[in-house]
XYZ file of C-alpha atoms in Angstrom:
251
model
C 32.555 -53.228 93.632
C 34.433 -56.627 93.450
C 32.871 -59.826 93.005
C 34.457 -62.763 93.954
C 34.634 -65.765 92.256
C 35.785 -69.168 92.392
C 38.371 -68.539 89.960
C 41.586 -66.423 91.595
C 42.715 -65.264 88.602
C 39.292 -63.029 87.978
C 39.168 -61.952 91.801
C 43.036 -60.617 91.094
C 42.400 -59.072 87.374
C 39.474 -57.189 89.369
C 41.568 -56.075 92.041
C 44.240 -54.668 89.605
C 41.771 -53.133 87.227
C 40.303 -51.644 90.308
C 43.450 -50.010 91.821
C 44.800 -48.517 88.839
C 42.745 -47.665 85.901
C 39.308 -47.911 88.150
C 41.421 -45.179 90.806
C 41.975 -42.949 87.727
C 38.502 -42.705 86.431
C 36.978 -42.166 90.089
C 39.722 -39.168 91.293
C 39.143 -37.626 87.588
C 35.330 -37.586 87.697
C 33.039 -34.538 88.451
C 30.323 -36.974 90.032
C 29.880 -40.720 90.645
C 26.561 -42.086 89.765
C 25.922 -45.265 91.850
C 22.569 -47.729 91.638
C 23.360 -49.122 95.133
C 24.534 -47.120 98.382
C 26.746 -50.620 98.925
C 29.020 -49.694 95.567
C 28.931 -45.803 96.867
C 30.276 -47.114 100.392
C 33.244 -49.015 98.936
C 34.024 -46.180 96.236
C 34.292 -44.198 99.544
C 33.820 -40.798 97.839
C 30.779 -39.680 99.873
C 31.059 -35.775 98.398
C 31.178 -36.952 94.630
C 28.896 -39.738 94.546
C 25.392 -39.660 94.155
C 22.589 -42.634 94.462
C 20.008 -42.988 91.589
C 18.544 -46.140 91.366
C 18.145 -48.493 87.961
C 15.164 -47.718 86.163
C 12.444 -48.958 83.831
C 9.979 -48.426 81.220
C 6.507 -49.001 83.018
C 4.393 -48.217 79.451
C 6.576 -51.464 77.849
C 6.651 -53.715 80.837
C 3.129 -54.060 81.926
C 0.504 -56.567 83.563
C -1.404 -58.377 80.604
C -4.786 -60.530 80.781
C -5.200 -64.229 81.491
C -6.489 -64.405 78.050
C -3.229 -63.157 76.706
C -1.244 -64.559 78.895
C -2.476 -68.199 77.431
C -1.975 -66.916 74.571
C 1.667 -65.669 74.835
C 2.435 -69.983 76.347
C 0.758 -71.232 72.818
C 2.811 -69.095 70.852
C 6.299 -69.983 72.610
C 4.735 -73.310 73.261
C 5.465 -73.553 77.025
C 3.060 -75.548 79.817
C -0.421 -73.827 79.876
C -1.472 -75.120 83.217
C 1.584 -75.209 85.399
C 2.798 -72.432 87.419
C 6.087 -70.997 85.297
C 9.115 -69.704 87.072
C 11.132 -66.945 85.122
C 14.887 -66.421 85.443
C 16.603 -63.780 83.577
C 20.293 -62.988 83.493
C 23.664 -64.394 82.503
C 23.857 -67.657 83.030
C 26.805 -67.448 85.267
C 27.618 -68.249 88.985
C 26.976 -64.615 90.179
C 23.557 -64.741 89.232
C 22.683 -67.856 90.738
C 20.622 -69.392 87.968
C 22.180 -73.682 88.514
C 20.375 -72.948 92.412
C 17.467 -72.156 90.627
C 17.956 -75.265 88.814
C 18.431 -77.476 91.344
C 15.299 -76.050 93.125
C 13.425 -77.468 90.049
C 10.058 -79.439 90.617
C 7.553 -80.949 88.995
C 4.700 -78.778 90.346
C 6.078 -75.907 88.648
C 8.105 -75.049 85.198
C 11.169 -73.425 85.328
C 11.995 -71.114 82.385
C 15.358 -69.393 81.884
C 16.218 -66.549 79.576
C 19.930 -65.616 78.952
C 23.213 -65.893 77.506
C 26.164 -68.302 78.473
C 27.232 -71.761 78.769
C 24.653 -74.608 80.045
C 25.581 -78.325 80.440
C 23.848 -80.246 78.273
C 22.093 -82.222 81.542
C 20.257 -79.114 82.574
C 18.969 -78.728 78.900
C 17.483 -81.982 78.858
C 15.364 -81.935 81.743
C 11.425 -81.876 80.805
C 10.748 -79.567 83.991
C 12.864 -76.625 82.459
C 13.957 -74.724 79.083
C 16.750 -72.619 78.310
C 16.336 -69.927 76.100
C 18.507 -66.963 74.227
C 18.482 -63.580 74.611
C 15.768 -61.591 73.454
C 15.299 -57.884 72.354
C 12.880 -56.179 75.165
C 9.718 -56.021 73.010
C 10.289 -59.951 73.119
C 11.095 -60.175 76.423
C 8.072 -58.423 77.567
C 6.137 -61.045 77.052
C 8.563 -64.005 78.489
C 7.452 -61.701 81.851
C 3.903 -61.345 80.904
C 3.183 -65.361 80.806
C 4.822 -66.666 83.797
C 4.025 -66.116 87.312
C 7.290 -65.892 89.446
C 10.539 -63.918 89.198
C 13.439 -65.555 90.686
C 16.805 -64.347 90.394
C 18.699 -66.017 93.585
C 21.951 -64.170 92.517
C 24.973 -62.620 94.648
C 26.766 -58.901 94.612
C 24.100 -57.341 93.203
C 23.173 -53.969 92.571
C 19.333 -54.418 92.441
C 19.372 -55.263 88.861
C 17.302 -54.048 86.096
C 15.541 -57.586 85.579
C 14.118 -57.591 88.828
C 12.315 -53.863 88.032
C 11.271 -55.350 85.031
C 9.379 -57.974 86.892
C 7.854 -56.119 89.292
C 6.801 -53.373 86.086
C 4.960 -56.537 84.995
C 3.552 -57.382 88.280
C 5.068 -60.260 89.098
C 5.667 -61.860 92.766
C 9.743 -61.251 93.271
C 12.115 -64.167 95.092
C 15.694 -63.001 94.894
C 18.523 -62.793 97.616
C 18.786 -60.949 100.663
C 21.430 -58.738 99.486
C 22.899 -55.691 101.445
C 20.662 -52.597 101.027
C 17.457 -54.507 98.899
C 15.369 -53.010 101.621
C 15.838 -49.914 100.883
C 14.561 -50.610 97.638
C 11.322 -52.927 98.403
C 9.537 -53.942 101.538
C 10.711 -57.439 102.851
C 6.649 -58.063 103.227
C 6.028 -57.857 100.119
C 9.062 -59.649 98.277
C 11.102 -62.629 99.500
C 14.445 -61.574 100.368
C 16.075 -65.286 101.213
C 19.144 -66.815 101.459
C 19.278 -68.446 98.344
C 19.884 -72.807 98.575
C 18.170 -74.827 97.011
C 15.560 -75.544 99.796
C 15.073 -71.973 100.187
C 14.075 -70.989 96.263
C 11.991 -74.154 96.443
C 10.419 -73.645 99.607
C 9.543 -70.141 98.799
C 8.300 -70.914 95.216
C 5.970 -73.574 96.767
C 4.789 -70.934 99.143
C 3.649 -68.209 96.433
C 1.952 -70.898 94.748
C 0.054 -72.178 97.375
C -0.611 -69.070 99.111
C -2.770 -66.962 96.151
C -4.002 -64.154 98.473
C -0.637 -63.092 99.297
C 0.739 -63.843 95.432
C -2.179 -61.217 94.750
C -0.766 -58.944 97.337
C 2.717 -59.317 96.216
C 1.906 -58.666 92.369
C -0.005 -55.144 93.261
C 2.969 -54.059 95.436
C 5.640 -54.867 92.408
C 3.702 -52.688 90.345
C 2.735 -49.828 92.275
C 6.294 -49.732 93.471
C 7.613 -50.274 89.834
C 5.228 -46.926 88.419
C 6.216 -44.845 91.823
C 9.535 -45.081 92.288
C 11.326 -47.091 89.291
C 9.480 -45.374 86.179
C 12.352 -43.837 83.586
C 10.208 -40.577 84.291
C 11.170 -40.233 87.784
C 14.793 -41.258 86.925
C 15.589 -39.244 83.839
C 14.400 -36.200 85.976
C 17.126 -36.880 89.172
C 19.881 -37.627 85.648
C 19.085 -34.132 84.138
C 19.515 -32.700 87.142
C 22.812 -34.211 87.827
C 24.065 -33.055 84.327
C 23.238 -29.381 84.931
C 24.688 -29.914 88.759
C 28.120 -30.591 86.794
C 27.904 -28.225 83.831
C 26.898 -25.353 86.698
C 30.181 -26.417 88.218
C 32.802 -26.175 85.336
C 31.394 -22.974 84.462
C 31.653 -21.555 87.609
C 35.376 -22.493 87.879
């Protein structure tokens, strides 16, 4: 599916891409695997394509203790007290992750984990760090130690960051994109249109509000182990393999 940018060179390279090359893969494939029925709507190849949602491993992304989770700030030497905020994507436009900046505070901390180009202003601020890339047995833990997901981004396809999060237990804020709720229950994760008052207002909200925090972080996980576990999804992907090798050697 397209994404458009600011930039009308990209929205036109997409556009070609899409319309040639993108045309030739679709019309020569057995089946389409799509994450998100939006993307399976606008490849408009209803008898080819089939819907299996992103996945993750719940054994590797998991809850932790308050104990560790002190633990875990000390050792990457982030605020022990303060509420902590976690971003995690590309730090591009798409995924939203200057709103989230802007929506910075002083009641909470802000950490984002990434790859990509940052002004040196947003690095400097004392309410916020920036940080590279990690591998996943890393990353686990940059989940494990904060207390909010937020990924106010566009386009998306429900992304495998937010199923991390939720693995982990975490209360979700991310845009109200087409077709999230099929995915997760709008009253149990804050699907918002995502300025800068709205990431703020809801952040402030989760904090404040523990009870339904509490709520929030047993519904990520339960949802993460029932419907997003690699078990579940490597079982519908098997099946879709035989599905197509049934096929050829029929014909």
């Amino acid at each position: 599916k397209l994404v458009k940018t600011k930039r009308w060179i990209v929205n036109f390279i997409q556009y070609l891409v899409s319309i040639t090359y993108g045309k030739f893969i679709i019309n020569k494939s057995n089946k389409i695997i799509v994450c998100n029925e939006e993307v399976g709507d606008w490849i408009n190849q209803k008898e080819k394509t089939i819907l299996i949602s992103n996945a993750v491993d719940t054994n590797l992304f998991k809850p932790t203790s308050r104990e560790q989770k002190i633990k875990l700030r000390k050792k990457y030497k982030l605020p022990l007290s303060k509420p902590i905020v976690l971003f995690v994507g590309r730090f591009v436009e798409k995924k939203g992750f200057d709103k989230l900046f802007e929506a910075r505070d002083k009641d909470y901390f802000t950490l984002f984990v990434g790859f990509g180009e940052v002004p040196e202003s947003m690095k400097k601020d004392k309410n916020t760090r920036f940080m590279e890339s990690i591998p996943q047995d890393k990353l686990k833990e940059l989940y494990q130690l904060s207390d909010i997901f937020c990924l106010p981004s566009i386009n998306e396809g429900f992304p495998l960051t937010i199923l991390e999060a939720m693995a982990t237990g975490l209360p979700i804020i991310t845009s109200d994109n087409p077709g999230y709720e099929k995915y997760v229950s709008r009253n149990y994760v804050e699907l918002i249109n995502p300025s800068q008052k709205n990431i703020k207002s809801s952040i402030k909200k989760l904090i404040k509000n523990k009870e339904f925090s509490q709520s929030m972080r047993k519904y990520s996980r339960n949802s993460a182990v029932k419907k997003f576990s690699w078990k579940i999804n490597a079982n519908k992907l098997i099946g879709v393999y035989k599905q197509v090798l049934n096929d050829n050697q029929k014909n």
